[in-house]
């Protein structure tokens, strides 16, 4: 829910009214030409701002990309995040360093799941909601995991 705040400042020769709202997030599913689906999150980082002069601006940031990066630096970043730092705790803590999963914790083997499946899990999995990642981190982790064989 977006809460709006109306601020009116009067003084001297005129007044200015500005409407400001907080960020909103909405999940979305993207289907590419090959029929594959990818979960993404679209976040409006700044609600529309309207001034008395009538100017309106909105800033929107799209969710993760739909294809895995082959850039070695991105893959290395993904490995680092997976092993040690994703959301303050490495993914390896539950999924093991080899990404083979840990049945005792209920964490699955995530090798060979594919880029789209990993992005979907990182965006939509409520079991991992305590892990907060930005789009670049999600892309890097998914790119790294896409390189692992099942």
PDB file of C-alpha atoms in Angstrom:
ATOM      1  CA  UNK A   1       0.000   0.000   0.000  1.00  0.00           C
ATOM      2  CA  UNK A   2       1.294   3.343  -0.946  1.00  0.00           C
ATOM      3  CA  UNK A   3       0.735   6.036   1.605  1.00  0.00           C
ATOM      4  CA  UNK A   4       0.556   9.525   0.233  1.00  0.00           C
ATOM      5  CA  UNK A   5       1.531  12.643   2.059  1.00  0.00           C
ATOM      6  CA  UNK A   6       0.311  16.009   0.898  1.00  0.00           C
ATOM      7  CA  UNK A   7       2.583  18.851   1.837  1.00  0.00           C
ATOM      8  CA  UNK A   8       1.456  22.399   1.200  1.00  0.00           C
ATOM      9  CA  UNK A   9       3.807  25.307   1.732  1.00  0.00           C
ATOM     10  CA  UNK A  10       2.377  28.790   1.462  1.00  0.00           C
ATOM     11  CA  UNK A  11       4.372  31.920   1.424  1.00  0.00           C
ATOM     12  CA  UNK A  12       4.967  35.249  -0.266  1.00  0.00           C
ATOM     13  CA  UNK A  13       3.644  35.110  -3.818  1.00  0.00           C
ATOM     14  CA  UNK A  14       2.217  31.599  -4.185  1.00  0.00           C
ATOM     15  CA  UNK A  15       2.036  28.023  -2.978  1.00  0.00           C
ATOM     16  CA  UNK A  16       3.465  24.652  -3.939  1.00  0.00           C
ATOM     17  CA  UNK A  17       1.810  21.259  -3.407  1.00  0.00           C
ATOM     18  CA  UNK A  18       3.805  18.038  -3.613  1.00  0.00           C
ATOM     19  CA  UNK A  19       2.526  14.474  -3.358  1.00  0.00           C
ATOM     20  CA  UNK A  20       5.100  11.938  -2.182  1.00  0.00           C
ATOM     21  CA  UNK A  21       4.630   8.178  -1.697  1.00  0.00           C
ATOM     22  CA  UNK A  22       6.841   5.339  -0.574  1.00  0.00           C
ATOM     23  CA  UNK A  23       8.340   2.606  -2.734  1.00  0.00           C
ATOM     24  CA  UNK A  24       6.089  -0.175  -4.008  1.00  0.00           C
ATOM     25  CA  UNK A  25       7.050  -3.648  -5.170  1.00  0.00           C
ATOM     26  CA  UNK A  26       5.087  -5.932  -7.469  1.00  0.00           C
ATOM     27  CA  UNK A  27       6.090  -9.385  -8.704  1.00  0.00           C
ATOM     28  CA  UNK A  28       5.759 -10.065 -12.399  1.00  0.00           C
ATOM     29  CA  UNK A  29       6.338 -12.982 -14.737  1.00  0.00           C
ATOM     30  CA  UNK A  30       8.088 -12.443 -18.063  1.00  0.00           C
ATOM     31  CA  UNK A  31       7.817 -14.919 -20.943  1.00  0.00           C
ATOM     32  CA  UNK A  32      10.548 -14.809 -23.567  1.00  0.00           C
ATOM     33  CA  UNK A  33      10.220 -15.784 -27.250  1.00  0.00           C
ATOM     34  CA  UNK A  34      11.218 -19.384 -26.462  1.00  0.00           C
ATOM     35  CA  UNK A  35       8.352 -19.739 -23.989  1.00  0.00           C
ATOM     36  CA  UNK A  36      10.501 -19.769 -20.841  1.00  0.00           C
ATOM     37  CA  UNK A  37       9.119 -17.838 -17.905  1.00  0.00           C
ATOM     38  CA  UNK A  38      11.071 -15.769 -15.457  1.00  0.00           C
ATOM     39  CA  UNK A  39       9.925 -14.256 -12.217  1.00  0.00           C
ATOM     40  CA  UNK A  40      10.875 -10.657 -11.737  1.00  0.00           C
ATOM     41  CA  UNK A  41      10.022  -7.902  -9.368  1.00  0.00           C
ATOM     42  CA  UNK A  42       9.271  -4.409 -10.522  1.00  0.00           C
ATOM     43  CA  UNK A  43       9.900  -1.784  -7.893  1.00  0.00           C
ATOM     44  CA  UNK A  44       8.774   1.787  -8.135  1.00  0.00           C
ATOM     45  CA  UNK A  45      11.465   3.475  -6.125  1.00  0.00           C
ATOM     46  CA  UNK A  46       9.858   6.872  -6.118  1.00  0.00           C
ATOM     47  CA  UNK A  47       6.146   7.453  -6.374  1.00  0.00           C
ATOM     48  CA  UNK A  48       4.895  10.071  -8.796  1.00  0.00           C
ATOM     49  CA  UNK A  49       5.740  13.554  -7.619  1.00  0.00           C
ATOM     50  CA  UNK A  50       3.374  16.303  -8.723  1.00  0.00           C
ATOM     51  CA  UNK A  51       4.095  19.973  -8.239  1.00  0.00           C
ATOM     52  CA  UNK A  52       1.722  22.904  -8.536  1.00  0.00           C
ATOM     53  CA  UNK A  53       3.345  23.653 -11.893  1.00  0.00           C
ATOM     54  CA  UNK A  54       2.061  20.263 -13.138  1.00  0.00           C
ATOM     55  CA  UNK A  55       5.365  18.422 -13.613  1.00  0.00           C
ATOM     56  CA  UNK A  56       5.179  14.701 -12.772  1.00  0.00           C
ATOM     57  CA  UNK A  57       8.110  12.286 -12.536  1.00  0.00           C
ATOM     58  CA  UNK A  58       8.326   8.590 -11.655  1.00  0.00           C
ATOM     59  CA  UNK A  59      11.424   6.406 -11.328  1.00  0.00           C
ATOM     60  CA  UNK A  60      11.037   2.655 -11.918  1.00  0.00           C
ATOM     61  CA  UNK A  61      13.668  -0.050 -11.539  1.00  0.00           C
ATOM     62  CA  UNK A  62      13.043  -3.370 -13.282  1.00  0.00           C
ATOM     63  CA  UNK A  63      13.763  -6.800 -11.812  1.00  0.00           C
ATOM     64  CA  UNK A  64      16.600  -9.168 -12.655  1.00  0.00           C
ATOM     65  CA  UNK A  65      17.500  -9.866 -16.273  1.00  0.00           C
ATOM     66  CA  UNK A  66      16.222 -13.024 -17.959  1.00  0.00           C
ATOM     67  CA  UNK A  67      19.527 -14.463 -19.178  1.00  0.00           C
ATOM     68  CA  UNK A  68      22.584 -15.647 -17.280  1.00  0.00           C
ATOM     69  CA  UNK A  69      25.726 -13.585 -17.595  1.00  0.00           C
ATOM     70  CA  UNK A  70      28.802 -15.337 -18.946  1.00  0.00           C
ATOM     71  CA  UNK A  71      31.046 -12.578 -17.583  1.00  0.00           C
ATOM     72  CA  UNK A  72      33.678 -14.255 -15.351  1.00  0.00           C
ATOM     73  CA  UNK A  73      33.544 -11.310 -12.915  1.00  0.00           C
ATOM     74  CA  UNK A  74      29.765 -11.689 -12.462  1.00  0.00           C
ATOM     75  CA  UNK A  75      30.110 -15.453 -11.984  1.00  0.00           C
ATOM     76  CA  UNK A  76      32.914 -14.933  -9.430  1.00  0.00           C
ATOM     77  CA  UNK A  77      30.753 -12.403  -7.568  1.00  0.00           C
ATOM     78  CA  UNK A  78      27.911 -14.934  -7.568  1.00  0.00           C
ATOM     79  CA  UNK A  79      30.175 -17.616  -6.131  1.00  0.00           C
ATOM     80  CA  UNK A  80      31.373 -15.242  -3.403  1.00  0.00           C
ATOM     81  CA  UNK A  81      27.786 -14.310  -2.514  1.00  0.00           C
ATOM     82  CA  UNK A  82      26.697 -17.952  -2.557  1.00  0.00           C
ATOM     83  CA  UNK A  83      29.552 -19.118  -0.359  1.00  0.00           C
ATOM     84  CA  UNK A  84      29.774 -16.281   2.147  1.00  0.00           C
ATOM     85  CA  UNK A  85      27.691 -13.169   1.999  1.00  0.00           C
ATOM     86  CA  UNK A  86      24.198 -13.447   0.491  1.00  0.00           C
ATOM     87  CA  UNK A  87      21.891 -11.454   2.746  1.00  0.00           C
ATOM     88  CA  UNK A  88      24.384 -11.653   5.612  1.00  0.00           C
ATOM     89  CA  UNK A  89      24.542 -15.446   5.441  1.00  0.00           C
ATOM     90  CA  UNK A  90      25.913 -17.478   2.563  1.00  0.00           C
ATOM     91  CA  UNK A  91      23.539 -19.677   0.559  1.00  0.00           C
ATOM     92  CA  UNK A  92      26.061 -22.458   1.205  1.00  0.00           C
ATOM     93  CA  UNK A  93      25.037 -22.440   4.865  1.00  0.00           C
ATOM     94  CA  UNK A  94      21.845 -24.310   3.933  1.00  0.00           C
ATOM     95  CA  UNK A  95      22.561 -25.572   0.414  1.00  0.00           C
ATOM     96  CA  UNK A  96      26.185 -26.722   1.158  1.00  0.00           C
ATOM     97  CA  UNK A  97      29.323 -25.360  -0.488  1.00  0.00           C
ATOM     98  CA  UNK A  98      28.760 -27.658  -3.483  1.00  0.00           C
ATOM     99  CA  UNK A  99      25.076 -26.573  -3.789  1.00  0.00           C
ATOM    100  CA  UNK A 100      23.992 -30.209  -3.289  1.00  0.00           C
ATOM    101  CA  UNK A 101      21.410 -29.312  -0.641  1.00  0.00           C
ATOM    102  CA  UNK A 102      20.882 -30.541   2.888  1.00  0.00           C
ATOM    103  CA  UNK A 103      17.871 -32.837   3.401  1.00  0.00           C
ATOM    104  CA  UNK A 104      18.074 -32.361   7.178  1.00  0.00           C
ATOM    105  CA  UNK A 105      17.372 -28.652   6.678  1.00  0.00           C
ATOM    106  CA  UNK A 106      14.934 -29.172   3.812  1.00  0.00           C
ATOM    107  CA  UNK A 107      17.186 -27.291   1.396  1.00  0.00           C
ATOM    108  CA  UNK A 108      17.268 -28.790  -2.117  1.00  0.00           C
ATOM    109  CA  UNK A 109      20.112 -29.579  -4.485  1.00  0.00           C
ATOM    110  CA  UNK A 110      20.193 -26.484  -6.712  1.00  0.00           C
ATOM    111  CA  UNK A 111      22.839 -27.550  -9.212  1.00  0.00           C
ATOM    112  CA  UNK A 112      21.589 -27.606 -12.787  1.00  0.00           C
ATOM    113  CA  UNK A 113      18.278 -25.915 -11.968  1.00  0.00           C
ATOM    114  CA  UNK A 114      18.872 -23.222 -14.560  1.00  0.00           C
ATOM    115  CA  UNK A 115      19.104 -19.473 -14.402  1.00  0.00           C
ATOM    116  CA  UNK A 116      15.359 -18.787 -14.596  1.00  0.00           C
ATOM    117  CA  UNK A 117      14.500 -21.255 -11.821  1.00  0.00           C
ATOM    118  CA  UNK A 118      17.131 -19.764  -9.507  1.00  0.00           C
ATOM    119  CA  UNK A 119      15.956 -16.198 -10.169  1.00  0.00           C
ATOM    120  CA  UNK A 120      12.371 -17.294  -9.492  1.00  0.00           C
ATOM    121  CA  UNK A 121      13.359 -18.844  -6.161  1.00  0.00           C
ATOM    122  CA  UNK A 122      15.414 -15.849  -5.069  1.00  0.00           C
ATOM    123  CA  UNK A 123      12.594 -13.452  -5.947  1.00  0.00           C
ATOM    124  CA  UNK A 124       9.580 -15.443  -4.737  1.00  0.00           C
ATOM    125  CA  UNK A 125      10.625 -18.081  -2.175  1.00  0.00           C
ATOM    126  CA  UNK A 126       9.083 -17.231   1.178  1.00  0.00           C
ATOM    127  CA  UNK A 127      11.375 -19.710   2.968  1.00  0.00           C
ATOM    128  CA  UNK A 128      14.306 -17.423   2.156  1.00  0.00           C
ATOM    129  CA  UNK A 129      12.535 -14.114   2.754  1.00  0.00           C
ATOM    130  CA  UNK A 130      15.107 -13.166   5.403  1.00  0.00           C
ATOM    131  CA  UNK A 131      17.737 -12.947   2.663  1.00  0.00           C
ATOM    132  CA  UNK A 132      17.610  -9.517   1.044  1.00  0.00           C
ATOM    133  CA  UNK A 133      19.402  -9.276  -2.299  1.00  0.00           C
ATOM    134  CA  UNK A 134      19.421  -6.585  -4.949  1.00  0.00           C
ATOM    135  CA  UNK A 135      18.857  -7.434  -8.624  1.00  0.00           C
ATOM    136  CA  UNK A 136      22.585  -7.508  -9.407  1.00  0.00           C
ATOM    137  CA  UNK A 137      23.226  -9.970  -6.573  1.00  0.00           C
ATOM    138  CA  UNK A 138      20.345 -12.195  -7.699  1.00  0.00           C
ATOM    139  CA  UNK A 139      21.712 -12.175 -11.245  1.00  0.00           C
ATOM    140  CA  UNK A 140      25.247 -12.981 -10.050  1.00  0.00           C
ATOM    141  CA  UNK A 141      24.157 -15.898  -7.843  1.00  0.00           C
ATOM    142  CA  UNK A 142      21.943 -17.330 -10.592  1.00  0.00           C
ATOM    143  CA  UNK A 143      24.765 -16.948 -13.153  1.00  0.00           C
ATOM    144  CA  UNK A 144      27.159 -18.796 -10.827  1.00  0.00           C
ATOM    145  CA  UNK A 145      24.703 -21.617 -10.107  1.00  0.00           C
ATOM    146  CA  UNK A 146      23.972 -21.967 -13.834  1.00  0.00           C
ATOM    147  CA  UNK A 147      27.614 -23.031 -14.262  1.00  0.00           C
ATOM    148  CA  UNK A 148      27.274 -25.982 -11.852  1.00  0.00           C
ATOM    149  CA  UNK A 149      26.475 -29.425 -13.239  1.00  0.00           C
ATOM    150  CA  UNK A 150      23.816 -31.547 -11.504  1.00  0.00           C
TER     151      UNK A 150
END
